XYZ file of C-alpha atoms in Angstrom:
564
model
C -103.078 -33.045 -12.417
C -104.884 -35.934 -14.676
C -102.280 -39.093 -14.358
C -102.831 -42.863 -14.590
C -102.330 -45.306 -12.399
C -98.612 -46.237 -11.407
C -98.880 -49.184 -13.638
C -101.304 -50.371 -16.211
C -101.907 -51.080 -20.020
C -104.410 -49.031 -21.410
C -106.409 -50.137 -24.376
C -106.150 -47.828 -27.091
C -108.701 -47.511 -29.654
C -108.037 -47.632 -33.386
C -109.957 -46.447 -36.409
C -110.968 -48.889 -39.156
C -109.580 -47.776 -42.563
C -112.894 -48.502 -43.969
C -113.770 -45.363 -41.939
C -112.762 -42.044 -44.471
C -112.105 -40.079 -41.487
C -109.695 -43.097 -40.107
C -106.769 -40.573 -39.674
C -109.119 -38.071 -38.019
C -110.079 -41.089 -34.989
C -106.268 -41.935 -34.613
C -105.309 -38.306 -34.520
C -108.073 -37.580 -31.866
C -106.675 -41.252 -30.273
C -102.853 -39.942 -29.794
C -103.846 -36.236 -28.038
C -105.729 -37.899 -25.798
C -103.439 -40.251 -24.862
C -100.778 -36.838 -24.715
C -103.511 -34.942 -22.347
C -103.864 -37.904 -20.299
C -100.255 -39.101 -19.854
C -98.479 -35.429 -20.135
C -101.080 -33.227 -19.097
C -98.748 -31.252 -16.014
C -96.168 -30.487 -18.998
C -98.900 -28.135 -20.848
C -99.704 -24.533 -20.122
C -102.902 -23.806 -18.757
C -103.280 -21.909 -22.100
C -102.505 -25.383 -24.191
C -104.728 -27.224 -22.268
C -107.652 -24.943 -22.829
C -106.468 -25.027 -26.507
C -106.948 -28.509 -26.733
C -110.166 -28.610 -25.071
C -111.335 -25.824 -27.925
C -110.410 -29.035 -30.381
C -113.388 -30.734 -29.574
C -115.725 -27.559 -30.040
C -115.162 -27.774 -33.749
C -117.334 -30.361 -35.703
C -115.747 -33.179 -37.077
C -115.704 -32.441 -40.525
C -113.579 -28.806 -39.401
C -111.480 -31.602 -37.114
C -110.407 -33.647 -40.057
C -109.678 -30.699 -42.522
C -107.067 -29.401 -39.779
C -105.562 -32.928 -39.122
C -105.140 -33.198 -42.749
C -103.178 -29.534 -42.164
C -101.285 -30.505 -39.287
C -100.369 -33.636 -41.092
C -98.719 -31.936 -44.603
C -95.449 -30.172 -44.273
C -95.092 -27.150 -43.542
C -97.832 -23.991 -41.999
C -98.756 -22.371 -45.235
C -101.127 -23.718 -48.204
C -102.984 -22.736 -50.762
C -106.637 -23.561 -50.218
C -106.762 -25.461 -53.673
C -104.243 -27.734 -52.131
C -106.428 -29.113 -49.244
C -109.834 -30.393 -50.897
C -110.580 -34.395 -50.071
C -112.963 -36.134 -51.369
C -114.405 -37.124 -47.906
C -114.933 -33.500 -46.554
C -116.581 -32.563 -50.105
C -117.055 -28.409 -50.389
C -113.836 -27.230 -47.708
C -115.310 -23.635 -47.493
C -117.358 -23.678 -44.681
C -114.910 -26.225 -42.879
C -112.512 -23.000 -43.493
C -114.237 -20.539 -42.130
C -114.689 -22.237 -38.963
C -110.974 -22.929 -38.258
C -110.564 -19.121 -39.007
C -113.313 -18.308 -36.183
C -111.859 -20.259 -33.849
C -108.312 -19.104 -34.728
C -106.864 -22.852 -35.879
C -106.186 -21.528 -39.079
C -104.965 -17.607 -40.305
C -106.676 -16.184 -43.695
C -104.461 -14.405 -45.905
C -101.505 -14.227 -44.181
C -98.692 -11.522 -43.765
C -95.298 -13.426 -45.400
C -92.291 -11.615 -46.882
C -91.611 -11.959 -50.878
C -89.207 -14.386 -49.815
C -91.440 -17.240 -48.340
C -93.884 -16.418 -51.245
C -91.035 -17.358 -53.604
C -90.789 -20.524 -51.993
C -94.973 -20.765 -52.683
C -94.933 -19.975 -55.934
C -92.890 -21.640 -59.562
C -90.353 -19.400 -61.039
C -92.935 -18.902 -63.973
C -95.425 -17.727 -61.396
C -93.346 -15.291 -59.637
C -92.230 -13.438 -63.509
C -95.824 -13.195 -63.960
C -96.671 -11.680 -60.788
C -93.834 -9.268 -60.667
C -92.783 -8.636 -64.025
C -94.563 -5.155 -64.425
C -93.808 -3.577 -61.325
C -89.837 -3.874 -61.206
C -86.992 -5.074 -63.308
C -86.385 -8.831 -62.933
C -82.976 -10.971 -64.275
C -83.021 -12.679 -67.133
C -82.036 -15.971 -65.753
C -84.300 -18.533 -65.421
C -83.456 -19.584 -62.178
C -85.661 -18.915 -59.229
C -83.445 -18.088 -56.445
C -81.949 -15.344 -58.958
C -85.496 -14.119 -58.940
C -86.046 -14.244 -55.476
C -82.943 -12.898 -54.610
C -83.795 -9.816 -56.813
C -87.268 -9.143 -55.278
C -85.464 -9.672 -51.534
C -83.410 -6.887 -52.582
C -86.253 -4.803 -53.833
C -88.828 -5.121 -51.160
C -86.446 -6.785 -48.104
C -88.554 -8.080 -44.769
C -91.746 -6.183 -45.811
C -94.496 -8.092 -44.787
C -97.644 -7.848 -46.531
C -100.603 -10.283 -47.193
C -100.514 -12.858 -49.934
C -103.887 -10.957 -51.460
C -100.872 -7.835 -51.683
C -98.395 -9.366 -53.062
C -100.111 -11.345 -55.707
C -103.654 -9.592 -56.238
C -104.858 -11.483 -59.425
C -103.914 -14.503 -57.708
C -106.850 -17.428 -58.152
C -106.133 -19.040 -54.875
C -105.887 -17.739 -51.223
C -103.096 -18.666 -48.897
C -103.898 -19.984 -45.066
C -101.622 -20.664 -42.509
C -101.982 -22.980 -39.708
C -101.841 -21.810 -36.552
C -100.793 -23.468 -33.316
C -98.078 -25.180 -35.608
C -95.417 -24.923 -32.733
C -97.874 -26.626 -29.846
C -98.837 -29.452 -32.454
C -95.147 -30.316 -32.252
C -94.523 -30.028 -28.956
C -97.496 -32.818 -28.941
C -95.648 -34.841 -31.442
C -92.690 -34.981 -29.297
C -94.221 -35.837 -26.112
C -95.604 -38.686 -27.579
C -92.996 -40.479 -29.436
C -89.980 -39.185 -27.735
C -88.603 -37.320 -31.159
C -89.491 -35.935 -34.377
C -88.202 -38.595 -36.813
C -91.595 -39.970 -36.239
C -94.222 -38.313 -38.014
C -98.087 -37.706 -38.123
C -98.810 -38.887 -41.628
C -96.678 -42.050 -41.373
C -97.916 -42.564 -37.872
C -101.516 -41.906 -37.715
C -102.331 -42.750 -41.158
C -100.515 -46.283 -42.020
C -98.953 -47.682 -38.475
C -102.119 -47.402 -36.396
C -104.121 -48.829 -39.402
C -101.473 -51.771 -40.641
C -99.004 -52.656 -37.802
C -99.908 -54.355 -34.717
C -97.592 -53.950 -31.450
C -97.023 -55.493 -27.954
C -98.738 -53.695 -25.248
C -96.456 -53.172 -22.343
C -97.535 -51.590 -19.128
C -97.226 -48.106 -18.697
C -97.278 -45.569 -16.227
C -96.504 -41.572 -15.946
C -93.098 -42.963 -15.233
C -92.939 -44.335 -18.477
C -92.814 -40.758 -20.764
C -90.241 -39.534 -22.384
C -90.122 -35.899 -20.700
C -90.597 -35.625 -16.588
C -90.342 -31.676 -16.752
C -91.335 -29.258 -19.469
C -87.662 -27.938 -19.303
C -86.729 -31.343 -20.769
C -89.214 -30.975 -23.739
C -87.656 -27.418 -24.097
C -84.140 -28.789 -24.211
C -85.028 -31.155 -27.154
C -86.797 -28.998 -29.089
C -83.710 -26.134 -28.705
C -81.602 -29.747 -29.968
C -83.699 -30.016 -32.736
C -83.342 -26.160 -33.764
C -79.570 -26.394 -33.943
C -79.987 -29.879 -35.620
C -81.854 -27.862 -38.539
C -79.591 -25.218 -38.320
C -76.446 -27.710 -39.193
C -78.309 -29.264 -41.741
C -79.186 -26.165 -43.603
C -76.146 -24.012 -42.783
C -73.705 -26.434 -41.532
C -70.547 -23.990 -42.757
C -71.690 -22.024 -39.645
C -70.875 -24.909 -37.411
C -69.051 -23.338 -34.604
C -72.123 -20.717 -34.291
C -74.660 -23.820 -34.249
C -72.778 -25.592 -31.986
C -72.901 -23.054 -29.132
C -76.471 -23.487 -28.852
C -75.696 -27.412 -27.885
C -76.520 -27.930 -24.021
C -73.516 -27.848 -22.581
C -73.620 -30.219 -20.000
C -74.732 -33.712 -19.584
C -78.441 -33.849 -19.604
C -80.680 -35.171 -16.876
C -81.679 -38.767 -18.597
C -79.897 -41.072 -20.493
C -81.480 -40.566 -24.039
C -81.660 -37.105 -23.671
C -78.064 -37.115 -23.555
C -77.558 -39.721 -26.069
C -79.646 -37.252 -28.314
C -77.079 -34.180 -27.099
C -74.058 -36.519 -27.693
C -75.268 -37.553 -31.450
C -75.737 -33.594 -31.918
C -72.397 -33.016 -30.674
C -70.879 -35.668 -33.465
C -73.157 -34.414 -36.141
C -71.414 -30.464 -35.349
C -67.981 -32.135 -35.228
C -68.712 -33.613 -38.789
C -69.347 -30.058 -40.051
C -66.240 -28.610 -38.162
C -64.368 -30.929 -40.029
C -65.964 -30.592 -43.352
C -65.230 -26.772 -43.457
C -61.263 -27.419 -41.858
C -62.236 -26.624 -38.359
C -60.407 -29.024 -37.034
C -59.926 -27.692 -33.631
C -63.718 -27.486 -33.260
C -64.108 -30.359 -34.447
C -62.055 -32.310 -31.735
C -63.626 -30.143 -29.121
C -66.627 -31.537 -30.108
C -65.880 -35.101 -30.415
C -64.310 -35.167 -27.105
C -67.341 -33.926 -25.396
C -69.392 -36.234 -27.281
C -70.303 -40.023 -26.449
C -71.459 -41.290 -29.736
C -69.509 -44.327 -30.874
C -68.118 -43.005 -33.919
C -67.018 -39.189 -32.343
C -63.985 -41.152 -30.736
C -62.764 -42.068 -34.534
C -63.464 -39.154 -35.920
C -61.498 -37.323 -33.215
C -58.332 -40.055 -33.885
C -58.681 -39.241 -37.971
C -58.955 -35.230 -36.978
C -55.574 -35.791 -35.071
C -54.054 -38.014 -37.626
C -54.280 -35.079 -40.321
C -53.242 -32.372 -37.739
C -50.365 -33.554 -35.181
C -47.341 -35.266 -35.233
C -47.840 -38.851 -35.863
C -45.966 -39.491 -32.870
C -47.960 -37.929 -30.665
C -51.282 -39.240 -32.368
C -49.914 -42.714 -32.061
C -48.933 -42.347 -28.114
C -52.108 -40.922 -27.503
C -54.205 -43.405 -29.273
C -52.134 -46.188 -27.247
C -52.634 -44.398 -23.909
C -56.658 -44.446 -24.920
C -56.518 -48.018 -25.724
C -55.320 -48.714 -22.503
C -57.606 -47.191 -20.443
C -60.669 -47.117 -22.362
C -62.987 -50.107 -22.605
C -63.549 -49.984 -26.112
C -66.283 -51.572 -29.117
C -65.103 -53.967 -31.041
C -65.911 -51.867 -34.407
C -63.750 -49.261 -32.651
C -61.147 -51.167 -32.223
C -61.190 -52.515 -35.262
C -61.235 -48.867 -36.647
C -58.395 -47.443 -34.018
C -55.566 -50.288 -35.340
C -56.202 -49.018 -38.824
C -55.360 -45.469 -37.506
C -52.676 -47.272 -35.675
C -50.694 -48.859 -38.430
C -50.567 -46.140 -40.689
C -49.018 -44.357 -37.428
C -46.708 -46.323 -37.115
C -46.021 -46.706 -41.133
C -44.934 -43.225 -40.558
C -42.679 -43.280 -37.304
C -41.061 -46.347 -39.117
C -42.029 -48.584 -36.341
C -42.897 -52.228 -37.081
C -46.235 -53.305 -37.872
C -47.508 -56.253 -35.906
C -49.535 -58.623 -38.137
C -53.377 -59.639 -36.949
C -53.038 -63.328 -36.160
C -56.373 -64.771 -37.746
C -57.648 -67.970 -39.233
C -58.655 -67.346 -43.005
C -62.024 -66.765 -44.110
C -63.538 -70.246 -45.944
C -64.393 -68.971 -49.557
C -65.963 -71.006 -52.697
C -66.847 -69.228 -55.956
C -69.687 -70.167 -58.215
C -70.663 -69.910 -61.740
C -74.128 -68.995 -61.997
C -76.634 -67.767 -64.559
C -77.461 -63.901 -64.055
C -80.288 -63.643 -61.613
C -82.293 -60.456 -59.609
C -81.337 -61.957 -56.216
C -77.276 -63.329 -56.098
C -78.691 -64.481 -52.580
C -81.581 -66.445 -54.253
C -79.035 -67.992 -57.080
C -76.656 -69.078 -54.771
C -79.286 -70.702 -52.297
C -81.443 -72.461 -55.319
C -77.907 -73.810 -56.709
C -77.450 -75.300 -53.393
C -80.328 -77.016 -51.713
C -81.194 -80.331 -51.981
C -84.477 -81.891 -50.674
C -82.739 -83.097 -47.732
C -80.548 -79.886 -46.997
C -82.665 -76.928 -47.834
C -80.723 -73.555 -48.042
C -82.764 -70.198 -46.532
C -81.936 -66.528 -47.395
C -82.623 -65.145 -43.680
C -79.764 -62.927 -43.630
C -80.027 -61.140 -40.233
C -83.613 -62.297 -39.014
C -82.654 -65.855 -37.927
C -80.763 -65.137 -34.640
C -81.456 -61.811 -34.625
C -85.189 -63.309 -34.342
C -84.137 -65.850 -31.848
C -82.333 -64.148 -29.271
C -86.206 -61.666 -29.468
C -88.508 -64.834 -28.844
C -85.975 -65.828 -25.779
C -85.216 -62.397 -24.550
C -88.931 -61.164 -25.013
C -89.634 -60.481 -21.222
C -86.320 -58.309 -21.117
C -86.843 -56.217 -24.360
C -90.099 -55.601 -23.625
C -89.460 -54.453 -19.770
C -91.138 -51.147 -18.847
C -88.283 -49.498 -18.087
C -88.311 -45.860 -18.014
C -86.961 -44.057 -21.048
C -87.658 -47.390 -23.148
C -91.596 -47.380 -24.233
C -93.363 -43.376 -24.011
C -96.308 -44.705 -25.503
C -98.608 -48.248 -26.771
C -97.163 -48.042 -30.309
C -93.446 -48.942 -30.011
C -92.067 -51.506 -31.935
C -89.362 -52.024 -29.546
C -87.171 -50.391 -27.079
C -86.352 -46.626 -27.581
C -83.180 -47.372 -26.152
C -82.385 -50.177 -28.113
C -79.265 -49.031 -29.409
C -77.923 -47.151 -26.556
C -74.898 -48.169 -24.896
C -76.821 -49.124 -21.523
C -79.342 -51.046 -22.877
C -78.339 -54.101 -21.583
C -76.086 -53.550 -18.559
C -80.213 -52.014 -17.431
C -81.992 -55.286 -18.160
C -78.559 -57.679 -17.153
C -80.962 -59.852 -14.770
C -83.375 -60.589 -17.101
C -81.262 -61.406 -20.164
C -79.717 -63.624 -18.088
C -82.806 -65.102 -16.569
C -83.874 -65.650 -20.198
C -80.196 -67.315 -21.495
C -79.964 -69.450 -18.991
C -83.158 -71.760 -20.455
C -80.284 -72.619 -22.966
C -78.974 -74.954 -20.536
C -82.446 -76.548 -19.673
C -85.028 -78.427 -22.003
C -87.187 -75.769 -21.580
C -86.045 -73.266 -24.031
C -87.081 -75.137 -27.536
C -90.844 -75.094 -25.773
C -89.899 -71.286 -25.400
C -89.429 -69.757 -28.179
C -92.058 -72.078 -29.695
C -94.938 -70.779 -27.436
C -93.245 -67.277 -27.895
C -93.543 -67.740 -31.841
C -96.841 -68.386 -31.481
C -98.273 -65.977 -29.410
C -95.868 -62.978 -30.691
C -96.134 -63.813 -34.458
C -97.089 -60.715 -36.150
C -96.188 -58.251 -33.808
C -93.768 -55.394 -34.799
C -90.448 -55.832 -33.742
C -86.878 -54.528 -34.810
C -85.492 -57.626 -34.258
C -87.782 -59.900 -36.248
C -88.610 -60.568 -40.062
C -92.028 -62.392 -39.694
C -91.404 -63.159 -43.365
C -88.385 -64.856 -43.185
C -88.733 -66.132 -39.991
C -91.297 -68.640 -40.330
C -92.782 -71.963 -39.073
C -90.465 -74.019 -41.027
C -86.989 -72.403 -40.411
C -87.990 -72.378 -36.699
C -88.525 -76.109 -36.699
C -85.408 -76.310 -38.931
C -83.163 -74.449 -36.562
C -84.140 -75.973 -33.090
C -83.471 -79.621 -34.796
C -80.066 -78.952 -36.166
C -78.766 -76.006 -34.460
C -77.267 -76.246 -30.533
C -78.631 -74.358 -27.676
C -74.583 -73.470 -27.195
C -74.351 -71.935 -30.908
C -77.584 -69.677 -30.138
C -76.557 -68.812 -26.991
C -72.916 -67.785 -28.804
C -74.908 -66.241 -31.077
C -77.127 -64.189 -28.681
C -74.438 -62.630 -26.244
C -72.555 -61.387 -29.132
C -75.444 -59.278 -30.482
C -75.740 -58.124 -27.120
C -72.611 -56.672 -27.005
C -73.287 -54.343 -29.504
C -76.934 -54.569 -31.047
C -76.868 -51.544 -33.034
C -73.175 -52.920 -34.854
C -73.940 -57.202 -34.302
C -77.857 -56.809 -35.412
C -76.071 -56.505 -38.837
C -73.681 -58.167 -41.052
C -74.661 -61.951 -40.120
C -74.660 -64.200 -42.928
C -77.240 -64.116 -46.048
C -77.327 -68.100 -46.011
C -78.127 -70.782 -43.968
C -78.401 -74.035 -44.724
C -80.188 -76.909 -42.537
C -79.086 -80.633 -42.909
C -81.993 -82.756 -41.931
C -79.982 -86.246 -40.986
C -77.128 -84.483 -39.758
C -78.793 -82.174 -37.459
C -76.198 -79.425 -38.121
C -75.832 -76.775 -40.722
C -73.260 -74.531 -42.752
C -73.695 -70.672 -43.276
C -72.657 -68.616 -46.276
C -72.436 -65.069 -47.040
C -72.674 -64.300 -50.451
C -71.047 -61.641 -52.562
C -71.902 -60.566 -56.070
C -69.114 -59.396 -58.594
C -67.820 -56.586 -57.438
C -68.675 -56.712 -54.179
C -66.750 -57.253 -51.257
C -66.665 -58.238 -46.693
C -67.851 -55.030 -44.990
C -65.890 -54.962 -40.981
C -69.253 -56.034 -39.454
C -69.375 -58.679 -41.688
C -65.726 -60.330 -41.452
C -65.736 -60.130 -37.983
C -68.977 -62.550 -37.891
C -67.418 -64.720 -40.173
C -64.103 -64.783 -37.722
C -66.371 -65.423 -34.528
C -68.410 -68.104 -36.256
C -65.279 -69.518 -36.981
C -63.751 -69.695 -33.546
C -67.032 -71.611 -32.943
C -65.625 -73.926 -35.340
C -68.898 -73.771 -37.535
C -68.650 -74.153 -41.253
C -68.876 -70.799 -42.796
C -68.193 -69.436 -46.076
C -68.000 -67.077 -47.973
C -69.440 -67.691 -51.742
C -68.086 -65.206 -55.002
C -70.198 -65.141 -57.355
C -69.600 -64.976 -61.281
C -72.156 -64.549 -63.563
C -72.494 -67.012 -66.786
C -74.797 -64.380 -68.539
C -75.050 -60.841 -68.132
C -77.963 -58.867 -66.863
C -80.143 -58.585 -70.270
C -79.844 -54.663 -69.634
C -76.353 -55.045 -70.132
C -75.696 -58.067 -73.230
């Protein structure tokens, strides 16, 4: 078995984009890394496979990447000629030799339908059978389905005055397995991974060992993949829901973001259920699920479909004994008073201080955010549009050691931006020392000299919790002058509650008064617009800091020009 070392960072070469073949060297870069770090989860067969990939000359290489990288298995050859491989045809016939790539393939009529235009397909099949008159393509598909069903014949067959040829990729299903292994899903990727990120972005390197992947077991990579399927399945059939949604694991899977993966599944098949009036199925599934929203949805489901009664005890019995989110909360005594609006029962009133508002009268500009902070300043209180980046970007620089902690199931590989489990509901509770460790500068001296060296030495690097753009030099040296360690800190814990709600819905403005050393923060809204829950329950909090906080209604003096 080929493993690294229990613990190390391994430097990982990247290509120049001066270098035509750039995507080729990255490409080459990422299946090593998948041989190296994952080689006991391949077959001996897709291990020899891979070794065949270096048998091929590099010109062949870079024609299949180019393949493996475009969606789909089958193209037509005139789609696949680059100007840095010149001539393709020999390149061609040496992925067909070494059975990469399938010449002519056998397809039905109905994946050649999906090849070819609708003007195409009349040409091609006008004089051997009657075809409708519409001009709609799946009319005409449908017809020839009818005709010919599953017979499988060669493109060359089907379309023999055809100008082109049709090759398949083989090997399509092993290339994803590879993709997966690596980054730990399929959201992610080849073209926008090997061809801009490794090129543009640069990213913390953070040790890692065989501990580190995302799959221990080959079962595990099976059990995503079979995820994925029925994922597809609900997104391209979704009225068949209750079939899909037998294929779900059903059990809690071995690791945490496997089953965070099963339990998003789970919601997304409870969606459908309900969309189609399943709504049995549909609270099946949210039950079983642990995604923070399948707990509301199942709560709405029972609101339509029981007695409001019983809706209403059970939603107080769950209240009671659940520790809940504060965004489900806040979602549950919605539920709750229209309950109890129908059982006649009184309403109890949310006992809140009122949200600060000021409206202004502005000319009609792009940004309302940039209006309202231009009307503003002053030279000696400058206003900022950081929006989410400023603490969000602060509690990163302090908490750097404890986001980027090798944990397992967090980095799979040395081009992470951040955590994969980020937004999980055990991200922190698995890293509660070293938050801490990190938090607790806020009571020392030491933390301003913190995050400065941090700034420094991190500045650049991806991160989903900082805006290098907005978070600059300046604000930095802004913030630590006129904002207190205890607001930050306030500031901090609360996104770390709930990073994947709190991360969001912080306020557009802030603005820094020099002499004072404090500061004032304002959310803006343009006409029309209104407080999303997120973002009225950070103005409340900031509040019950007792900072000044606002929220600014804007009017324009002049319409847009589109619109005068």
């Amino acid at each position: 078995m080929n493993t690294l070392p229990p613990s190390t960072a391994v430097p990982v070469p990247r290509a120049s984009l001066e270098d035509p073949l750039y995507y080729l060297q990255n490409f080459t870069t990422v299946l090593e890394w998948v041989v190296c770090y994952h080689h006991d989860l391949l077959t001996a067969m897709e291990r020899v496979r891979l070794q065949n990939w270096h048998q091929l000359s590099e010109p062949a290489r870079a024609l299949l990447v180019r393949m493996i990288m475009r969606k789909g298995e089958l193209f037509w050859r005139r789609q696949l000629n680059y100007a840095e491989l010149g001539d393709p045809a020999p390149y061609f016939d040496e992925l067909i030799q070494h059975g990469w790539v399938l010449n002519d393939p056998p397809i039905t009529v109905s994946t050649l339908g999906q090849l070819l235009t609708a003007k195409a397909l009349r040409a091609h099949f006008s004089s051997c059978q009657p075809l409708p008159s519409a001009d709609s393509k799946g009319a005409l598909i449908d017809s020839l389905n009818r005709h010919y069903n599953d017979q499988l014949r060669p493109a060359s067959h089907w379309c023999p005055d055809m100008p082109d040829e049709l090759v398949a990729l083989c090997d399509a299903d092993l290339f994803v397995r590879i993709r997966l292994m690596f980054f730990g899903t399929l959201s992610q990727d080849w073209s926008s991974f090997v061809v801009a990120e490794l090129g543009h972005r640069r990213f913390e390197t953070v040790p890692l060992s065989p501990q580190s992947r995302a799959f221990t077991e080959r079962a595990e990579v099976d059990l995503w993949l079979t995820m994925d399927r029925v994922r597809e399945a609900l997104e391209n059939d979704p009225q068949q829901c209750d079939l899909h949604a037998e294929q779900i694991p059903a059990s809690t899977l071995p690791t945490p973001w496997l089953e965070h993966r099963r339990a998003r599944l789970l919601f997304e098949a409870g969606r459908a259920a309900e969309r189609f009036e399943k709504p049995e199925l549909a609270m099946r599934l949210y039950q079983e699920s642990t995604h923070r929203e399948a707990l509301i949805r199942r709560f709405r489901v029972m609101e339509r479909t029981m007695p409001a009664a019983e809706t209403l005890a059970t939603l107080h019995t769950h209240r009671q004994h659940k520790d809940l989110m504060n965004t489900q909360l806040t979602a549950l005594s919605r539920i709750e008073k229209r309950l109890a609006k129908q059982c006649g029962l009184p309403i109890k009133p949310q006992a809140r201080q009122p949200i600060k508002t000021l409206e202004l009268h502005l000319p009609y500009h792009q940004s309302v955010e940039q209006a309202v902070a231009d009307h503003l300043a002053t030279p000696d209180a400058p206003v900022f549009h950081l929006e989410n980046s400023l603490f969000n970007g602060l509690l990163a620089l302090l908490c750097w050691p404890a986001f980027y902690a090798p944990l397992p199931g967090a980095f799979f590989h040395p081009f992470q931006a951040g955590p994969r489990d980020l937004i999980h509901e055990n991200f922190v509770s698995r890293r509660h020392g070293l938050f801490e460790a990190c938090l607790a500068q806020l009571g020392t001296r030491e933390w301003t000299h913190t995050v400065r060296q941090r700034f420094h030495e991190k500045r650049g690097l991806a991160s989903p919790l900082v805006d290098w753009q907005r978070l600059t030099e300046e604000v930095l040296e802004l913030t630590l002058a006129c904002i207190p360690a205890t607001m930050i800190e306030a500031a901090c814990r609360r996104i770390l509650t709930d990073i994947a709600v709190h991360r969001a819905g912080q306020p557009d403005l802030v603005q820094f008064y020099r002499e004072q050393a404090s500061f004032r923060l304002i959310e803006v809204k343009g006409p029309g617009d209104r407080l999303q829950d997120h973002q009225r329950e950070w103005q409340h909090f900031w509040t019950q800091q007792g900072i000044d906080i606002s929220v600014c209604h804007t009017v324009w003096q002049t319409p847009p020009a589109s619109k005068r």
